[in-house]
Amino acid sequence: MATSTDTGPTGGRYVAEFREFLEETWLGYALILPALILMGVIIIYPTLRGIQLAFFEASLLNPEQQTFVGLQNFAELLGDATFREALWHTVLLTSVAVSLQYLLGLGLALALKEKVPGAGLFRSLSMVTWVLPVIVMVIIFRFLTQSGFGPVNIILDSLGMQTAAWFGRPGVAFPLIVLMHVWRNTPFYAIALMAAMKSIPETQYEAARLDGAGPLQRFRYITLPQISYVSMIMIVLHVIFTFNNFDIIFLSTGGGPLGNTEVLATYIYKQAFQQYAMGYAASIGVVMLIIMMVFTIVYASLEARE
Amino acid sequence: MATETQSQTAQSTDRSFADRIDAWLAEDMSPKRALAVYAVIGVYMTFLLLPVAYMVLATFTSADFLYSPRLVPALGDLTLQNYVSILSTGLFQQYFINSTIVATSTTLLTLVVGTLAAYSLSRFEYPGRNTLLFSFLGTQMLPRVLILIPFFLVMFSLSLIDSLLGIVIAHSVLGIPLGTWLLKGYFDDIPKSLDEAAKMDGCSHLDILWRIIIPMSLPGITVAGFYTFILSWNDFLFVSILSQTAATRTLPFGLQLFQSQNTVAWELLLTAATITMIPVVVLFAVFQRWVVEGLATGGMKGT
C-alpha cells in the first residue's frame, strides 16, 4: 500500500487512486479465494450437480451413465408412500422439537439469568450436551432404554410396568427422537436467550416497576419484545438444522421401527447409498431444498417488514 | 409466541392467579424465589447431566453389574478393566489417532482460510462482497444429504476417497462458512483507525492482519477454532461416505460400527463413548468462557 500512495511522474492523483482501488480489490479477492475454491468444490458445485441429477436417472454403481428423465423422479415421489411418510415425520419432528426446545430454553434462561450463587457453573455445565458427539448421545440413550438391563427398564420393572427395547417400539421411537433433540439443543436456546435477557437495561424494568407493572407484565412487555429477535434467529436456525439433520435419526433408529422415524434425510441416504438410485435421491434433496428456501424467504420477508 | 398468548390468557381469564404470581415474584430474591430458581435449574440439570453421569459411572463397573437388574453399583463392582481393555484395542487406538489428526488439521486449515476470508470481507470493498457474505451463510441452509452424492463423485475423481486429507478438506469446508462469519464479526469490532495508524507506519495489509487483527480477536479465533474442532470431531455423515477402511475411520464412525454389531458389549461401547467425548468436553471446559459468550453474542451477531 505504501508504494501506491505516492503519485509518481507517470500519472496524476486519479491514476494513483485508481491503482490503489485495483490493488485493494485484487487483494480482497485474493484473500477470499482459498475459501471460495474450497467451498466451490465441496459445496457449490455438488449442490448444482445435485439439482441437475434430480432430472436424471442415474445409479451410484455406474455414475457415468445418466439418462435424462425430466420430471419423472418428482412424479414418482408423488406416488411414493415412504416419501410422504418421511416428509410428514420431518415436518412433525421439526415443529414439535423446535417448539419444545424454545419453551424449555426460555424457562431455563429465566432461571439462569437470576443472580443466584452457582448460576455461572450451571450455565457452563448445561452446554455439555451440546458439545457431545451425536453418536455418544445415541449410545447413552440406547443404553438407558435397552431391553433387559437398561436402567429405564430396571426402574419400570421395579414399578411393575411394561419393559421393552424402547427404540424398537413403534409409537415410542419417535417421541424418543424428539426427546434427544430437546436434550441436546435446549441449553443452546437457554444460553442465547439468557444473553439477550441480560442485555436489556435494568432501567427499563425500574421504570416499569414505577409504573406499577408486575413481573408477568414486565416479562410480557419488556423481556419478550426484546428477546424476539434472538428468538427468531434461534428458531429459524434450528428449524433448518432439524429439518436437514441426518445423523441423530440414522444413528439411533435408522428410520425404523417399520419406517416410524424415517425422515427425508435418512430416506435420501438410503436411496443413494443402499438402493444406488442417485437421481431419485437427488430429487428428494431438491424437495428439501425448495421447502427450506420457501421457509427462509418467508422468514426474510417477515424480518424485513419489522 | 405461545408463551405470549399463554400469559395473555392467564391475565384475562384468571386475573387473581396472575396477581398472586406477580406478588410472589415481586419480592426480589426472597428465599422462596431463590428456592424456585434452584428447583428449576436442579430439575433441568438432572435431566441434562444424569444420563451422561450414569454412562461415565457405568464405565467404571464390571459387565456383571451392567447385565444385572441393579441400578447402583456396589464397591465390589468397580473396576478400571474397561479402560484397560478399550485402550489396548488396536482399532480403537487407530480411530482415536485418526480423529485427533483430522480434527486438529481441520481446525488449522479452517482458521487459516477463514481468517483470510474474514479479513477480506471485513476490510475490503469490492464488487460482489455482499453476495459472497450471504452465500457463505446460505450454505448452512443446504441439505447436506443433497450435497453428499455429487460430493462423493467429486472426491472420487480427485482420488480423495479413503484418505485423511479428503476428510480434512470436507470438514474444513463445513466449518469455513460459520467460522468466517464469526471471525468477520470480531474483526468488524476492531476500530479501523488502528489499521490507518499502522498503514501510516508502513505496515502492509498482511502486517495489519498479523500484528493487529489476529492478536486482538483471539477470543473470536478461539471460538471459531473450537466450533470447527467439535464439528470435525463429531462428524459422522461425511466420514461414513469417505472412509472405506479402518485406516481412515474416525471415532464416531468407529463407534457406529461397534454399536451395530448384533451383540453389543455395552461395557466396552460405553467406555469407548466416554473416551470419545473427553477431548471436546475438556476443550469446552478450558475455553467455555469465550465459547459461551462467543456463541451467545457472536453467533447472534453473525446472523
Coordinates of C-alpha atoms in Angstrom, one line a residue:
Chain A
M1 CA 0.0 0.0 0.0
A2 CA 2.8 2.3 0.9
T3 CA 4.0 2.3 -2.7
S4 CA 0.7 3.2 -4.3
T5 CA 0.1 6.3 -2.2
D6 CA 2.9 8.3 -3.8
T7 CA 1.8 9.9 -7.0
G8 CA 4.6 9.2 -9.4
P9 CA 5.5 11.0 -12.5
T10 CA 3.5 8.5 -14.6
G11 CA 0.1 9.7 -13.5
G12 CA -2.0 12.1 -11.6
R13 CA -3.9 11.7 -8.4
Y14 CA -6.7 9.8 -10.1
V15 CA -4.5 7.3 -11.7
A16 CA -2.9 6.6 -8.3
E17 CA -6.2 6.3 -6.7
F18 CA -7.5 4.0 -9.4
R19 CA -4.4 1.9 -9.0
E20 CA -4.9 1.7 -5.3
F21 CA -8.5 0.8 -5.8
L22 CA -7.5 -2.0 -8.2
E23 CA -4.9 -3.2 -5.8
E24 CA -7.3 -3.2 -2.9
T25 CA -9.9 -5.1 -4.9
W26 CA -7.3 -7.6 -6.1
L27 CA -6.0 -8.3 -2.6
G28 CA -9.6 -8.5 -1.3
Y29 CA -10.4 -11.2 -3.9
A30 CA -7.1 -13.0 -3.3
L31 CA -7.6 -13.3 0.4
I32 CA -11.1 -14.8 0.0
L33 CA -10.1 -17.0 -2.9
P34 CA -8.9 -20.1 -0.9
A35 CA -12.3 -20.2 0.9
L36 CA -14.1 -19.8 -2.4
I37 CA -12.2 -22.5 -4.2
L38 CA -12.8 -25.0 -1.3
M39 CA -16.4 -24.1 -1.0
G40 CA -16.9 -24.2 -4.7
V41 CA -15.5 -27.7 -5.0
I42 CA -17.2 -29.1 -1.9
I43 CA -20.5 -27.3 -1.6
I44 CA -21.4 -25.1 -4.5
Y45 CA -20.6 -27.4 -7.4
P46 CA -22.1 -30.5 -5.6
T47 CA -25.3 -28.6 -4.9
L48 CA -25.7 -27.6 -8.5
R49 CA -24.9 -31.1 -9.7
G50 CA -27.3 -32.5 -7.1
I51 CA -30.1 -30.3 -8.5
Q52 CA -29.2 -31.4 -12.0
L53 CA -29.1 -35.0 -11.0
A54 CA -32.7 -34.8 -9.9
F55 CA -33.7 -34.7 -13.5
F56 CA -31.7 -37.8 -14.4
E57 CA -31.9 -41.5 -13.9
A58 CA -28.5 -42.5 -12.5
S59 CA -27.0 -45.2 -10.5
L60 CA -24.2 -44.8 -8.0
L61 CA -22.7 -48.0 -9.3
N62 CA -22.3 -46.6 -12.7
P63 CA -22.2 -42.8 -12.3
E64 CA -21.1 -42.1 -15.9
Q65 CA -24.3 -43.5 -17.3
Q66 CA -27.1 -41.0 -16.9
T67 CA -30.4 -40.7 -18.7
F68 CA -32.4 -37.5 -18.8
V69 CA -35.9 -38.2 -17.5
G70 CA -37.2 -34.7 -16.9
L71 CA -39.6 -34.5 -14.1
Q72 CA -40.1 -38.3 -13.8
N73 CA -38.4 -38.6 -10.5
F74 CA -40.6 -35.9 -9.0
A75 CA -43.7 -37.6 -10.4
E76 CA -42.6 -40.8 -8.8
L77 CA -42.2 -39.0 -5.5
L78 CA -45.8 -38.1 -5.5
G79 CA -46.8 -41.7 -5.5
D80 CA -44.2 -42.8 -3.1
A81 CA -45.8 -43.6 0.3
T82 CA -42.5 -43.8 2.1
F83 CA -41.6 -40.3 0.8
R84 CA -44.9 -38.9 2.1
E85 CA -44.3 -40.6 5.5
A86 CA -40.8 -39.2 5.6
L87 CA -41.9 -35.7 4.7
W88 CA -44.6 -35.8 7.4
H89 CA -42.2 -37.1 10.0
T90 CA -39.7 -34.4 9.1
V91 CA -42.2 -31.6 9.5
L92 CA -43.7 -33.1 12.7
L93 CA -40.2 -33.6 14.2
T94 CA -39.1 -30.1 13.3
S95 CA -42.1 -28.3 14.6
V96 CA -42.5 -30.3 17.8
A97 CA -38.8 -30.4 18.7
V98 CA -38.2 -26.7 17.9
S99 CA -41.3 -25.6 19.9
L100 CA -40.4 -27.7 22.9
Q101 CA -36.7 -26.6 22.8
Y102 CA -37.8 -23.0 22.6
L103 CA -40.2 -23.1 25.5
L104 CA -37.9 -25.1 27.8
G105 CA -34.9 -23.0 26.8
L106 CA -37.0 -19.9 27.7
G107 CA -37.8 -21.3 31.1
L108 CA -34.3 -22.3 31.7
A109 CA -33.0 -18.9 30.6
L110 CA -35.3 -17.2 33.1
A111 CA -33.9 -19.3 35.9
L112 CA -30.2 -19.0 34.7
K113 CA -30.3 -15.2 34.5
E114 CA -31.2 -14.9 38.2
K115 CA -28.3 -13.9 40.3
V116 CA -28.2 -16.9 42.5
P117 CA -24.8 -18.3 43.6
G118 CA -23.7 -21.1 41.2
A119 CA -25.7 -19.9 38.2
G120 CA -22.5 -19.5 36.2
L121 CA -21.4 -23.0 36.9
F122 CA -24.8 -24.3 35.7
R123 CA -24.6 -22.2 32.6
S124 CA -21.4 -23.9 31.6
L125 CA -22.4 -27.4 32.7
S126 CA -25.6 -27.1 30.7
M127 CA -23.7 -26.8 27.5
V128 CA -22.1 -30.2 27.8
T129 CA -25.0 -32.0 26.0
W130 CA -24.5 -29.6 23.1
V131 CA -20.8 -30.4 22.5
L132 CA -21.2 -34.2 22.8
P133 CA -20.8 -36.1 19.5
V134 CA -24.3 -37.3 18.3
I135 CA -23.1 -40.9 18.4
V136 CA -22.2 -40.6 22.1
M137 CA -25.7 -39.2 22.8
V138 CA -27.2 -42.0 20.8
I139 CA -25.2 -44.6 22.7
I140 CA -26.3 -43.1 26.0
F141 CA -29.9 -43.1 25.1
R142 CA -29.8 -46.6 23.6
F143 CA -28.1 -47.9 26.7
L144 CA -30.6 -46.3 29.0
T145 CA -33.6 -47.7 27.1
Q146 CA -32.2 -51.1 26.0
S147 CA -34.3 -54.2 26.7
G148 CA -33.3 -56.3 29.6
F149 CA -30.9 -54.4 31.8
G150 CA -31.3 -50.8 30.6
P151 CA -31.7 -48.5 33.6
V152 CA -35.1 -47.2 32.4
N153 CA -36.4 -50.8 32.1
I154 CA -35.0 -51.7 35.5
I155 CA -36.9 -48.8 37.0
L156 CA -40.1 -49.6 35.0
D157 CA -39.8 -53.2 36.0
S158 CA -39.5 -52.4 39.7
L159 CA -42.6 -50.3 39.4
G160 CA -44.4 -53.3 37.9
M161 CA -44.7 -51.6 34.5
Q162 CA -44.0 -52.9 31.0
T163 CA -40.5 -53.1 29.8
A164 CA -39.2 -53.1 26.1
A165 CA -36.5 -52.2 23.8
W166 CA -37.9 -48.7 23.5
F167 CA -36.2 -47.6 20.4
G168 CA -37.7 -50.6 18.6
R169 CA -41.2 -49.7 19.7
P170 CA -43.5 -48.0 17.1
G171 CA -45.1 -45.1 18.8
V172 CA -42.2 -44.7 21.3
A173 CA -39.3 -44.4 19.0
F174 CA -40.5 -41.1 17.5
P175 CA -41.0 -39.3 20.9
L176 CA -37.6 -40.6 21.9
I177 CA -36.1 -38.9 18.9
V178 CA -37.8 -35.7 19.9
L179 CA -36.5 -36.1 23.4
M180 CA -33.0 -36.4 22.1
H181 CA -33.3 -33.2 20.1
V182 CA -34.7 -31.4 23.1
W183 CA -32.0 -32.8 25.4
R184 CA -29.3 -31.7 23.0
N185 CA -30.4 -28.3 21.9
T186 CA -32.3 -26.7 24.8
P187 CA -29.2 -25.5 26.6
F188 CA -28.2 -23.6 23.5
Y189 CA -31.5 -21.7 23.4
A190 CA -31.2 -21.1 27.1
I191 CA -27.7 -19.6 26.8
A192 CA -28.6 -17.4 23.8
L193 CA -31.9 -16.2 25.3
M194 CA -30.3 -15.6 28.7
A195 CA -27.6 -13.5 27.0
A196 CA -30.3 -11.5 25.2
M197 CA -32.2 -11.0 28.5
K198 CA -29.1 -9.8 30.3
S199 CA -28.5 -7.2 27.7
I200 CA -31.8 -5.5 28.5
P201 CA -31.0 -2.4 30.5
E202 CA -32.2 -2.7 34.2
T203 CA -33.5 0.9 34.0
Q204 CA -36.4 -0.3 31.7
Y205 CA -37.5 -2.7 34.4
E206 CA -37.1 0.0 37.1
A207 CA -39.3 2.4 35.0
A208 CA -41.9 -0.4 34.5
R209 CA -41.9 -1.1 38.2
L210 CA -42.5 2.6 39.0
D211 CA -45.5 2.5 36.6
G212 CA -46.8 -0.4 38.6
A213 CA -46.1 -3.3 36.2
G214 CA -45.9 -6.7 37.9
P215 CA -43.3 -9.3 36.9
L216 CA -45.6 -11.0 34.4
Q217 CA -46.3 -7.7 32.7
R218 CA -42.7 -6.9 32.7
F219 CA -41.9 -10.2 31.1
R220 CA -44.7 -9.7 28.6
Y221 CA -44.0 -6.1 27.6
I222 CA -40.2 -5.7 28.2
T223 CA -38.5 -9.1 28.1
L224 CA -40.4 -10.8 25.3
P225 CA -40.2 -8.0 22.8
Q226 CA -36.5 -7.5 23.4
I227 CA -35.6 -11.2 23.0
S228 CA -37.8 -11.6 20.0
Y229 CA -35.0 -11.0 17.5
V230 CA -32.7 -13.6 19.1
S231 CA -35.7 -15.9 19.5
M232 CA -36.5 -15.7 15.8
I233 CA -32.9 -16.4 14.9
M234 CA -32.7 -19.4 17.2
I235 CA -35.9 -20.8 15.9
V236 CA -35.0 -20.3 12.2
L237 CA -31.5 -21.8 12.7
H238 CA -32.9 -24.8 14.5
V239 CA -35.7 -25.4 12.0
I240 CA -33.1 -25.5 9.3
F241 CA -30.8 -27.8 11.4
T242 CA -33.6 -30.1 12.5
F243 CA -35.2 -30.3 9.1
N244 CA -31.8 -31.2 7.4
N245 CA -30.5 -33.4 10.3
F246 CA -29.4 -36.8 9.3
D247 CA -27.2 -38.4 12.0
I248 CA -29.4 -38.3 15.1
I249 CA -32.1 -40.5 13.4
F250 CA -29.8 -42.5 11.3
L251 CA -27.6 -43.5 14.3
S252 CA -30.4 -44.1 16.7
T253 CA -33.2 -45.9 14.8
G254 CA -32.0 -45.9 11.2
G255 CA -35.6 -44.7 10.3
G256 CA -37.2 -47.8 12.0
P257 CA -39.1 -49.4 13.5
L258 CA -41.2 -50.1 10.4
G259 CA -40.3 -46.7 9.0
N260 CA -41.8 -45.0 12.0
T261 CA -39.0 -42.4 12.3
E262 CA -38.0 -42.2 8.6
V263 CA -37.2 -38.6 7.7
L264 CA -36.3 -37.1 4.3
A265 CA -32.5 -37.0 5.1
T266 CA -32.4 -40.7 6.0
Y267 CA -34.6 -41.6 3.1
I268 CA -32.2 -39.8 0.7
Y269 CA -29.2 -41.6 2.2
K270 CA -30.8 -45.0 1.8
Q271 CA -31.9 -44.3 -1.8
A272 CA -28.5 -43.1 -2.8
F273 CA -26.1 -45.4 -0.9
Q274 CA -28.2 -48.5 -0.4
Q275 CA -30.5 -48.5 -3.4
Y276 CA -27.9 -46.6 -5.5
A277 CA -30.7 -44.6 -7.0
M278 CA -28.8 -41.3 -7.3
G279 CA -31.3 -39.4 -9.4
Y280 CA -34.2 -40.3 -7.3
A281 CA -32.3 -39.5 -4.1
A282 CA -31.3 -36.1 -5.6
S283 CA -34.9 -35.3 -6.4
I284 CA -35.8 -35.7 -2.7
G285 CA -32.9 -33.4 -1.8
V286 CA -34.3 -30.8 -4.2
V287 CA -37.7 -31.0 -2.5
M288 CA -35.9 -30.4 0.9
L289 CA -34.1 -27.5 -0.6
I290 CA -37.2 -25.9 -2.0
I291 CA -39.0 -26.3 1.3
M292 CA -36.1 -24.7 3.2
M293 CA -35.9 -21.9 0.6
V294 CA -39.6 -21.1 0.9
F295 CA -39.2 -21.1 4.7
T296 CA -36.1 -18.8 4.5
I297 CA -37.8 -16.4 2.1
V298 CA -40.9 -16.2 4.4
Y299 CA -38.6 -15.6 7.3
A300 CA -36.6 -12.9 5.5
S301 CA -39.7 -11.1 4.4
L302 CA -41.1 -11.2 7.9
E303 CA -37.8 -9.8 9.1
A304 CA -37.8 -7.1 6.5
R305 CA -41.3 -6.0 7.4
E306 CA -40.4 -5.4 11.1
Chain B
M1 CA -45.4 -16.7 20.6
A2 CA -47.0 -19.5 22.6
T3 CA -45.8 -18.0 25.9
E4 CA -47.2 -14.7 24.8
T5 CA -50.7 -15.9 24.3
Q6 CA -50.5 -18.1 27.4
S7 CA -49.6 -15.2 29.6
Q8 CA -52.3 -13.1 27.9
T9 CA -55.0 -15.6 28.5
A10 CA -53.7 -16.1 32.0
Q11 CA -54.1 -12.4 32.5
S12 CA -57.6 -12.1 31.1
T13 CA -59.2 -15.3 32.4
D14 CA -57.5 -15.7 35.7
R15 CA -56.6 -12.3 37.0
S16 CA -56.3 -13.3 40.6
F17 CA -54.0 -16.1 39.8
A18 CA -51.7 -13.9 37.8
D19 CA -51.8 -11.3 40.6
R20 CA -50.8 -13.9 43.1
I21 CA -47.9 -15.0 40.9
D22 CA -46.9 -11.4 40.4
A23 CA -47.0 -10.7 44.1
W24 CA -44.9 -13.8 44.8
L25 CA -42.3 -12.9 42.1
A26 CA -42.2 -9.3 43.1
E27 CA -40.2 -10.0 46.3
D28 CA -36.7 -9.7 44.9
M29 CA -34.7 -12.8 45.6
S30 CA -36.7 -13.8 48.6
P31 CA -35.7 -17.3 49.9
K32 CA -38.8 -18.7 48.3
R33 CA -37.8 -17.3 44.9
A34 CA -34.2 -18.4 45.1
L35 CA -35.5 -21.9 46.0
A36 CA -37.8 -21.9 43.0
V37 CA -34.8 -20.9 40.8
Y38 CA -32.7 -23.6 42.2
A39 CA -35.5 -26.1 41.8
V40 CA -35.9 -25.3 38.1
I41 CA -32.1 -25.4 37.5
G42 CA -31.8 -28.5 39.5
V43 CA -34.5 -30.4 37.7
Y44 CA -33.2 -29.4 34.4
M45 CA -29.5 -30.2 35.2
T46 CA -30.6 -33.6 36.4
F47 CA -32.3 -34.2 33.1
L48 CA -29.2 -33.0 31.2
L49 CA -26.4 -34.5 33.2
L50 CA -27.8 -37.6 34.8
P51 CA -27.7 -39.7 31.5
V52 CA -24.0 -38.6 30.9
A53 CA -23.1 -39.1 34.5
Y54 CA -24.7 -42.6 34.6
M55 CA -22.7 -43.6 31.4
V56 CA -19.5 -42.4 33.0
L57 CA -20.2 -44.3 36.2
A58 CA -21.1 -47.4 34.2
T59 CA -17.7 -47.4 32.5
F60 CA -16.1 -48.0 35.9
T61 CA -18.1 -51.1 36.6
S62 CA -17.8 -54.7 35.6
A63 CA -20.0 -56.4 33.0
D64 CA -21.5 -58.4 35.8
F65 CA -23.1 -55.3 37.2
L66 CA -24.2 -53.9 33.8
Y67 CA -26.1 -57.0 33.0
S68 CA -27.7 -57.3 36.4
P69 CA -31.0 -55.8 37.3
R70 CA -29.4 -53.3 39.7
L71 CA -29.2 -49.6 39.2
V72 CA -26.5 -48.6 41.7
P73 CA -23.1 -50.4 41.7
A74 CA -21.6 -51.7 44.9
L75 CA -18.0 -51.1 45.7
G76 CA -17.1 -54.6 44.6
D77 CA -18.5 -53.8 41.1
L78 CA -16.0 -51.0 40.5
T79 CA -13.1 -51.7 38.1
L80 CA -10.8 -50.0 35.6
Q81 CA -10.8 -53.1 33.4
N82 CA -12.9 -51.5 30.7
Y83 CA -10.4 -48.7 30.2
V84 CA -7.6 -51.1 30.1
S85 CA -9.4 -53.3 27.5
I86 CA -10.5 -50.5 25.2
L87 CA -7.3 -48.5 25.3
S88 CA -5.3 -51.6 24.4
T89 CA -7.6 -52.3 21.4
G90 CA -5.7 -51.6 18.2
L91 CA -8.7 -50.4 16.2
F92 CA -9.7 -48.0 18.9
Q93 CA -6.2 -46.6 19.1
Q94 CA -6.3 -46.2 15.3
Y95 CA -9.7 -44.4 15.4
F96 CA -8.5 -42.1 18.2
I97 CA -5.3 -41.1 16.3
N98 CA -7.3 -40.6 13.1
S99 CA -9.8 -38.4 14.9
T100 CA -7.0 -36.3 16.5
I101 CA -5.2 -35.8 13.2
V102 CA -8.4 -35.0 11.3
A103 CA -9.9 -32.6 13.9
T104 CA -6.6 -30.8 14.5
S105 CA -5.7 -30.4 10.8
T106 CA -9.3 -29.3 10.1
T107 CA -9.2 -26.6 12.8
L108 CA -5.9 -25.3 11.5
L109 CA -6.9 -25.2 7.8
T110 CA -10.3 -23.6 8.6
L111 CA -8.7 -21.0 10.8
V112 CA -6.1 -20.0 8.2
V113 CA -8.6 -19.9 5.3
G114 CA -11.4 -18.5 7.4
T115 CA -9.2 -15.7 8.8
L116 CA -8.1 -14.6 5.4
A117 CA -11.6 -14.7 4.1
A118 CA -13.0 -12.8 7.1
Y119 CA -10.3 -10.2 6.8
S120 CA -11.2 -9.7 3.2
L121 CA -14.9 -9.4 4.0
S122 CA -14.3 -7.1 6.9
R123 CA -11.7 -4.7 5.5
F124 CA -12.0 -4.6 1.7
E125 CA -14.6 -3.1 -0.6
Y126 CA -15.1 -4.9 -3.9
P127 CA -18.0 -5.9 -6.2
G128 CA -19.8 -9.0 -5.0
R129 CA -18.8 -8.7 -1.4
N130 CA -22.3 -8.7 0.0
T131 CA -23.3 -11.5 -2.3
L132 CA -20.3 -13.5 -1.0
L133 CA -21.2 -12.7 2.6
F134 CA -24.7 -14.0 2.3
S135 CA -23.8 -17.0 0.2
F136 CA -21.5 -18.1 3.0
L137 CA -24.5 -18.1 5.3
G138 CA -26.8 -19.6 2.7
T139 CA -24.7 -22.8 2.6
Q140 CA -25.9 -23.5 6.1
M141 CA -29.4 -23.9 4.7
L142 CA -28.5 -26.6 2.1
P143 CA -29.5 -30.1 3.0
R144 CA -26.1 -31.9 3.4
V145 CA -27.5 -35.1 2.1
L146 CA -28.2 -33.4 -1.2
I147 CA -24.6 -32.4 -1.5
L148 CA -23.5 -35.9 -0.5
I149 CA -23.9 -37.7 -3.8
P150 CA -22.1 -35.3 -6.1
F151 CA -19.6 -34.6 -3.3
F152 CA -18.8 -38.3 -3.3
L153 CA -18.3 -38.2 -7.0
V154 CA -16.0 -35.1 -6.8
M155 CA -13.9 -36.7 -4.1
F156 CA -13.7 -39.9 -6.1
S157 CA -12.4 -38.0 -9.2
L158 CA -9.9 -36.2 -7.0
S159 CA -8.7 -39.6 -5.6
L160 CA -9.6 -38.4 -2.1
I161 CA -11.8 -41.3 -1.1
D162 CA -10.4 -43.2 1.9
S163 CA -7.8 -40.6 2.7
L164 CA -7.5 -38.5 5.8
L165 CA -6.8 -35.5 3.6
G166 CA -10.1 -35.8 1.9
I167 CA -11.9 -35.9 5.3
V168 CA -9.9 -32.9 6.5
I169 CA -10.9 -30.9 3.4
A170 CA -14.6 -31.9 3.7
H171 CA -14.7 -30.9 7.4
S172 CA -12.9 -27.7 6.8
V173 CA -15.4 -26.6 4.2
L174 CA -18.2 -27.4 6.6
G175 CA -16.5 -25.2 9.1
I176 CA -15.4 -22.3 6.9
P177 CA -18.8 -20.5 6.4
L178 CA -19.7 -20.1 10.0
G179 CA -16.1 -19.7 11.1
T180 CA -15.6 -16.9 8.6
W181 CA -18.8 -15.3 9.6
L182 CA -17.9 -15.4 13.3
L183 CA -14.4 -14.1 12.7
K184 CA -15.8 -11.3 10.5
G185 CA -18.0 -10.2 13.3
Y186 CA -14.9 -10.0 15.6
F187 CA -12.8 -8.2 13.0
D188 CA -15.5 -5.6 12.4
D189 CA -15.4 -4.7 16.1
I190 CA -11.7 -3.7 15.9
P191 CA -11.6 0.1 15.1
K192 CA -10.4 0.9 11.6
S193 CA -8.4 3.7 13.0
L194 CA -5.9 1.2 14.2
D195 CA -5.5 0.0 10.6
E196 CA -5.0 3.5 9.4
A197 CA -2.3 4.2 12.0
A198 CA -0.5 1.0 11.1
K199 CA -0.7 1.9 7.4
M200 CA 0.9 5.3 8.2
D201 CA 3.7 3.3 9.9
G202 CA 4.2 1.4 6.7
C203 CA 2.5 -1.8 7.5
S204 CA 1.1 -3.8 4.6
H205 CA -2.3 -5.4 4.8
L206 CA -0.9 -8.7 5.9
D207 CA 1.2 -7.0 8.6
I208 CA -2.0 -5.4 9.9
L209 CA -3.8 -8.7 9.9
W210 CA -0.9 -10.5 11.6
R211 CA 0.1 -7.8 14.1
I212 CA -3.2 -6.1 15.0
I213 CA -6.3 -8.0 13.9
I214 CA -5.3 -11.5 14.9
P215 CA -3.9 -10.7 18.4
M216 CA -7.0 -8.5 19.1
S217 CA -9.5 -11.1 18.1
L218 CA -8.0 -14.1 19.8
P219 CA -11.3 -14.9 21.7
G220 CA -13.1 -15.0 18.4
I221 CA -10.5 -17.1 16.8
T222 CA -10.7 -19.5 19.8
V223 CA -14.5 -19.7 19.4
A224 CA -14.2 -20.4 15.7
G225 CA -11.5 -23.0 16.3
F226 CA -13.4 -24.7 19.0
Y227 CA -16.5 -24.8 16.8
T228 CA -14.6 -26.3 13.9
F229 CA -12.9 -28.8 16.2
I230 CA -16.1 -30.2 17.6
L231 CA -17.7 -30.2 14.2
S232 CA -14.9 -32.3 12.8
W233 CA -14.5 -34.5 15.9
N234 CA -18.3 -35.2 16.0
D235 CA -19.0 -35.6 12.3
F236 CA -20.4 -38.9 11.2
L237 CA -22.0 -38.3 7.9
F238 CA -19.0 -37.2 5.7
V239 CA -16.7 -39.8 7.3
S240 CA -19.2 -42.5 6.6
I241 CA -19.0 -41.6 2.9
L242 CA -15.3 -41.0 2.6
S243 CA -13.9 -43.7 4.8
Q244 CA -13.7 -47.2 3.4
T245 CA -11.1 -48.9 5.6
A246 CA -10.1 -48.8 9.3
A247 CA -7.1 -46.7 8.3
T248 CA -9.2 -43.6 7.8
R249 CA -12.1 -44.2 10.2
T250 CA -12.6 -41.6 13.0
L251 CA -14.3 -42.3 16.3
P252 CA -17.9 -41.5 15.5
F253 CA -17.9 -43.9 12.6
G254 CA -15.9 -46.5 14.5
L255 CA -18.4 -46.3 17.4
Q256 CA -21.2 -46.7 15.0
L257 CA -19.7 -49.9 13.6
F258 CA -19.2 -51.1 17.2
Q259 CA -22.8 -50.4 18.0
S260 CA -24.3 -52.1 15.0
Q261 CA -22.9 -55.5 15.8
N262 CA -25.6 -57.8 17.0
T263 CA -24.2 -58.5 20.4
V264 CA -23.3 -55.2 22.0
A265 CA -20.5 -55.3 24.6
W266 CA -22.0 -52.4 26.5
E267 CA -19.2 -52.1 29.0
L268 CA -16.7 -51.5 26.1
L269 CA -19.0 -49.4 24.0
L270 CA -19.8 -47.1 26.9
T271 CA -16.1 -46.8 27.7
A272 CA -15.2 -46.0 24.1
A273 CA -18.0 -43.4 24.0
T274 CA -16.8 -41.8 27.2
I275 CA -13.2 -41.5 25.9
T276 CA -14.6 -40.1 22.6
M277 CA -16.4 -37.3 24.5
I278 CA -13.4 -36.4 26.7
P279 CA -11.5 -34.2 24.3
V280 CA -14.4 -32.0 23.4
V281 CA -15.6 -31.7 27.0
V282 CA -12.0 -30.8 28.1
L283 CA -11.7 -28.2 25.4
F284 CA -15.1 -26.8 26.3
A285 CA -14.1 -26.6 29.9
V286 CA -10.9 -24.8 29.1
F287 CA -12.5 -22.3 26.7
Q288 CA -16.0 -22.3 28.0
R289 CA -16.0 -18.6 29.0
W290 CA -15.2 -17.5 25.5
V291 CA -17.3 -20.1 23.8
V292 CA -20.4 -19.5 25.8
E293 CA -20.1 -15.7 25.3
G294 CA -19.0 -16.0 21.7
L295 CA -21.8 -18.3 20.7
A296 CA -24.4 -16.4 22.6
T297 CA -23.4 -13.0 21.3
G298 CA -21.1 -13.5 18.3
G299 CA -23.4 -16.2 16.9
M300 CA -26.3 -13.8 17.1
K301 CA -24.3 -11.0 15.5
G302 CA -23.4 -13.5 12.8
T303 CA -26.9 -14.0 11.7

